Amino acid sequence: MTRLFDLNPQQLEAVKATQGPVLILAGAGTGKTCVITTRIVYLLHQGAAAESILAVTFTNKAANEMRARVAAMLENVPARKLTICTFHALCVRILRQDIDKLGYKTNFSIYDESDQLGLIRKIIPRLASREEKLDPHLARSFISKVKNQGSPPLPSDKALAAAVFHRYQEELKAFNAVDFDDLLVLTVRLLGEFADVRTKWENRFAFIMIDEFQDTNRLQLELVRQLGGVHRNVCVVGDDDQSIYGWRGAEISNILDFEHHFPRPKLVKLEQNYRSTNAILGAANSIIRHNPRRRPKSLWSENGDGDAIRVIQVPDDREEADFVVGEIQRQQLADQNPWTDYAVIFRMNAQSRLLEENLRRLQIPYRIVGGHSFFERREVKDLLAYLACLTNPQDDVNLLRIINTPARGIGASTVELAIQESNNSKASIFETLESKGFRELLSQRTRESVRKFTELIDDYETKANQPLADIAQVVEELLARIDYFQDLRRACKSPEEALNREENVRELLRALSDYQARSTDGLPGFLAEAALNEDRAEEADNGTAGVTLITFHAAKGLEFANVFLIGLEDGLLPHNRSRLEGSLDEERRLFYVGITRAKSNLTITHCANRVKYGNSTPCQPSSFLKDLDSRYCERLNFYELTNKPASEGTARSHFTKMRQLLGGD
C-alpha cells in the first residue's frame, strides 16, 4: 500500500493537485500508475464522492490493475462506486442510458471484428459489379478510418468502398447494432447534440483522470473536453516521448497542445526513474532530446550509474542472432538468473526467425509477445502451403489452404463440390480439379478459374523441381504472378501491419535461399525442417516462461533486467518508410522506448551486412546511434568480444550444469 510519505516531492505534488486542469508528464518508469491510484484515494479522503471520480485508461488489463490497487489502499470506501474503465466501456455506459435520442434502442448489440466482416461479406456482392472486387478486411479498415476521421465518404470517394460504408451503416442500425468505432463516434455525437445529456454527465464526473494521454485520438480528446467542461478538474497523465502509435490514429498534439484545450493547467514533471541505471537513462535522454517538438524532461535515478551500454557492430544478421543468443546463454550460466530476465527487442517481426532457430538449437525456452511465432504467422503458413503443393500437388490439406488465396474466383461451394467428388472417386482434390467430369459441373467462369489454378501449380511444380533450380527465385516469380503482396497489403489494417507481413514472406524466401546454399535435399528437405520448426514453435508459444522476443511497439510498458536491441540500422530503425512519411520523430521515440525497457544491462547491435532477397547487402548504422552520448556507452569490437575466453566463474558454472545433465554428482 502506497502512503503519501512514500512518494517523492513531484509525485506528491501531482497527487495533491486536484483542482483545475493538471498535466502530469510521467517519464518512463517514474511510477505513474502509483500516482494515479494514490491520487484517487487522496481525493476520496478529501471528501470527494466515489461516484464523482472517473479514471480512464486504454486496456481492460490496465483498468483492472488500477481498480485492484485502489481497492487495496481503501478501507471503508466502496471502490465499486468509482468509475475506472476504458474509453469504450465508458461510452457503452453513456449510450446505454441515452442512445435512443439517436434513433437506436438502449439494448443495442456491439459487433466485434468477426461480426463486422460477416456483414461486410454479405454486402459486397450485392453492391459490386461483376468486374469489381473489394477485400472485406480492406473495406472494414476503410469504414474504421472514415469513422475516426469524423466525416462520411463522398459517393465518388472509392465508389464501391463508399457504397459499402453507407449500406453497412444502414444495416447496422436496422439490426440495432453498433461497432467499436461507433461507440466513440455516437457518444461524442450524443453529447454534442443533446445539451441535457452532456450536462448530466458533466455534473456526474467532478474529477476526471486520463492515463496514457499521448495515445488518445481526435475523438477521445473531444469526449474528454465534453465531459470536463463544467468542473474543469481534468488530470491527464502521459509522456510525449513515448508516443509511438501515430500510424493508428494517436495524436501527439493532444498532449503537446493540452493548454489549448484546457487553459492554464498545472504542469508536473515526474523525472525520477525507479527502473533503470543512470547509464541507461543518460543514453535515453541523449537520444530523445534531438526531437524538436517535445516537452523537455530528463530522467534520472537513485539506482547508481550501472554498466555502460554496449554498442556492437556484427558482420551480418545470422552472426547477430548467434551472438545475441550466445550472450544470453553465457550470462544466464554465469549469473543463474531466470530466463525471463532477458528480452530481445526488434523493429520487424521477421527478425525473430533467426533468433528462434538459435534458441531452439540451444534448448533455451522463449516466448513471443504481441505476435505469433514466425512459423505460426498466416502469411508464412500460406507460403509453406504453396511450397508443399509444388512438392506434392496431391497434398489436399495444403491445396485447400491456397486454392483461393489470393481470391481467384474459386468459391466455397466449388471447393465443397471438389471435396465431395474427390471422396466419391477416391482421387486427390488436385486430380479432381483437373478432371474433365468435374469441370463439366462448373459454370464457364468458374471452370476457367479452376483451369488457371491447376496450370499455375503444374507450371511451377515443373520449374521448382528442375535440377539446379533456384527455388527461392522460382517462388518469388510465383508470388509476383499471383499478386500475393498486393493481396496481402489489401488485407492489412495499417501500413505497419502490411510492412511486417510482407517482410515475413521475404524472410521465409531468405530461409529457403539459405537452406539451398547448405543442403542438396531441395524443397522436400526444406519443408521437413520447417515442419520441425513449426512443432517447436508451438511448444514455445504455450505460455512458456523464457526469454522474451518482442517488437519495439509491443515492448512499451514492460521492463526486463537485460535487454538486447537488435538491427539498429538505417532502413530498419529508422524504417525507410518514416523518411517518406515524415515520421522520423516517432521512430526516434520508438528507440527511446526500447532503451528505457532495460533495468540493468543494455546491448545494442547493428549489422555490417544483411541478407536481402538472397543477396548480402551492406548496411549503414542507424542515424540515431551517432546521438548516443559517449559517456554512457562503449563501442566494442565484435571479434575481440567473441574470441575472449570464458571467465573462470562462467566455465565452472558451465561444467557444473554439464555434469548435472550427464547425471553426475
Coordinates of N, CA, C and O in Angstrom, one line a residue, residues 277-281 283 304-312 563 600-604 628-636:
T277 N 19.3 2.1 -14.5 CA 20.5 2.7 -14.0 C 20.7 4.1 -14.7 O 20.1 4.3 -15.8
N278 N 21.6 4.9 -14.2 CA 21.8 6.3 -14.8 C 22.5 6.2 -16.2 O 22.3 7.1 -17.0
A279 N 23.3 5.1 -16.4 CA 23.9 4.9 -17.7 C 22.8 4.7 -18.8 O 22.8 5.4 -19.9
I280 N 21.8 3.9 -18.5 CA 20.7 3.7 -19.4 C 19.9 4.9 -19.6 O 19.5 5.3 -20.7
L281 N 19.6 5.6 -18.5 CA 18.8 6.8 -18.6 C 19.5 8.0 -19.3 O 18.9 8.7 -20.1
A283 N 21.7 7.6 -21.7 CA 21.7 7.3 -23.1 C 20.3 7.6 -23.7 O 20.2 8.2 -24.8
G304 N 22.1 4.2 -9.1 CA 23.5 4.1 -9.4 C 23.8 4.3 -10.9 O 22.9 4.3 -11.7
D305 N 25.1 4.4 -11.2 CA 25.5 4.6 -12.6 C 25.3 3.3 -13.5 O 24.8 3.4 -14.6
G306 N 25.6 2.1 -12.9 CA 25.5 0.9 -13.6 C 26.5 0.7 -14.7 O 27.4 1.6 -14.9
D307 N 26.4 -0.4 -15.5 CA 27.3 -0.7 -16.6 C 27.0 0.2 -17.8 O 25.8 0.5 -18.1
A308 N 28.1 0.5 -18.5 CA 27.9 1.3 -19.8 C 27.1 0.4 -20.8 O 27.1 -0.8 -20.7
I309 N 26.3 1.1 -21.6 CA 25.6 0.4 -22.7 C 26.6 -0.1 -23.7 O 27.6 0.6 -24.1
R310 N 26.5 -1.3 -24.2 CA 27.4 -1.9 -25.2 C 26.8 -1.7 -26.6 O 25.6 -2.1 -26.8
V311 N 27.6 -1.2 -27.5 CA 27.2 -1.0 -28.9 C 28.1 -1.8 -29.7 O 29.3 -1.6 -29.7
I312 N 27.6 -2.8 -30.5 CA 28.4 -3.7 -31.2 C 28.0 -3.9 -32.7 O 26.8 -4.1 -32.9
V563 N 18.5 -6.4 -21.6 CA 17.8 -6.1 -22.9 C 18.8 -6.0 -24.0 O 19.9 -5.5 -23.9
S600 N 19.0 -3.1 -15.9 CA 20.5 -3.2 -15.5 C 21.4 -3.2 -16.7 O 22.4 -2.5 -16.6
N601 N 21.2 -4.0 -17.7 CA 22.1 -4.1 -18.8 C 21.4 -3.9 -20.2 O 20.4 -4.5 -20.4
L602 N 22.1 -3.2 -21.0 CA 21.6 -3.0 -22.4 C 22.7 -3.2 -23.4 O 23.8 -2.6 -23.3
T603 N 22.4 -4.0 -24.4 CA 23.3 -4.2 -25.5 C 22.6 -3.8 -26.8 O 21.4 -4.2 -27.0
I604 N 23.2 -3.1 -27.7 CA 22.7 -2.7 -28.9 C 23.5 -3.2 -30.1 O 24.8 -3.1 -30.0
L628 N 24.0 9.0 -29.5 CA 24.2 8.4 -28.1 C 25.4 9.0 -27.5 O 26.5 9.1 -28.0
D629 N 25.2 9.5 -26.3 CA 26.3 10.2 -25.5 C 27.4 9.2 -25.1 O 27.1 8.2 -24.5
S630 N 28.6 9.5 -25.6 CA 29.7 8.5 -25.4 C 30.0 8.3 -23.9 O 30.7 7.3 -23.5
R631 N 29.5 9.2 -23.0 CA 29.8 9.0 -21.6 C 29.1 7.8 -21.0 O 29.4 7.2 -20.0
Y632 N 28.0 7.4 -21.7 CA 27.2 6.3 -21.2 C 27.3 5.0 -22.0 O 26.6 4.0 -21.7
C633 N 28.1 5.0 -23.1 CA 28.2 3.7 -23.9 C 29.6 3.4 -24.3 O 30.5 4.3 -24.3
E634 N 29.8 2.1 -24.6 CA 31.1 1.7 -25.1 C 30.9 0.9 -26.4 O 30.0 0.1 -26.5
R635 N 31.7 1.3 -27.4 CA 31.6 0.6 -28.7 C 32.6 -0.5 -28.7 O 33.8 -0.2 -28.7
L636 N 32.1 -1.8 -28.8 CA 33.0 -2.9 -28.6 C 33.3 -3.6 -30.0 O 32.5 -3.5 -30.9

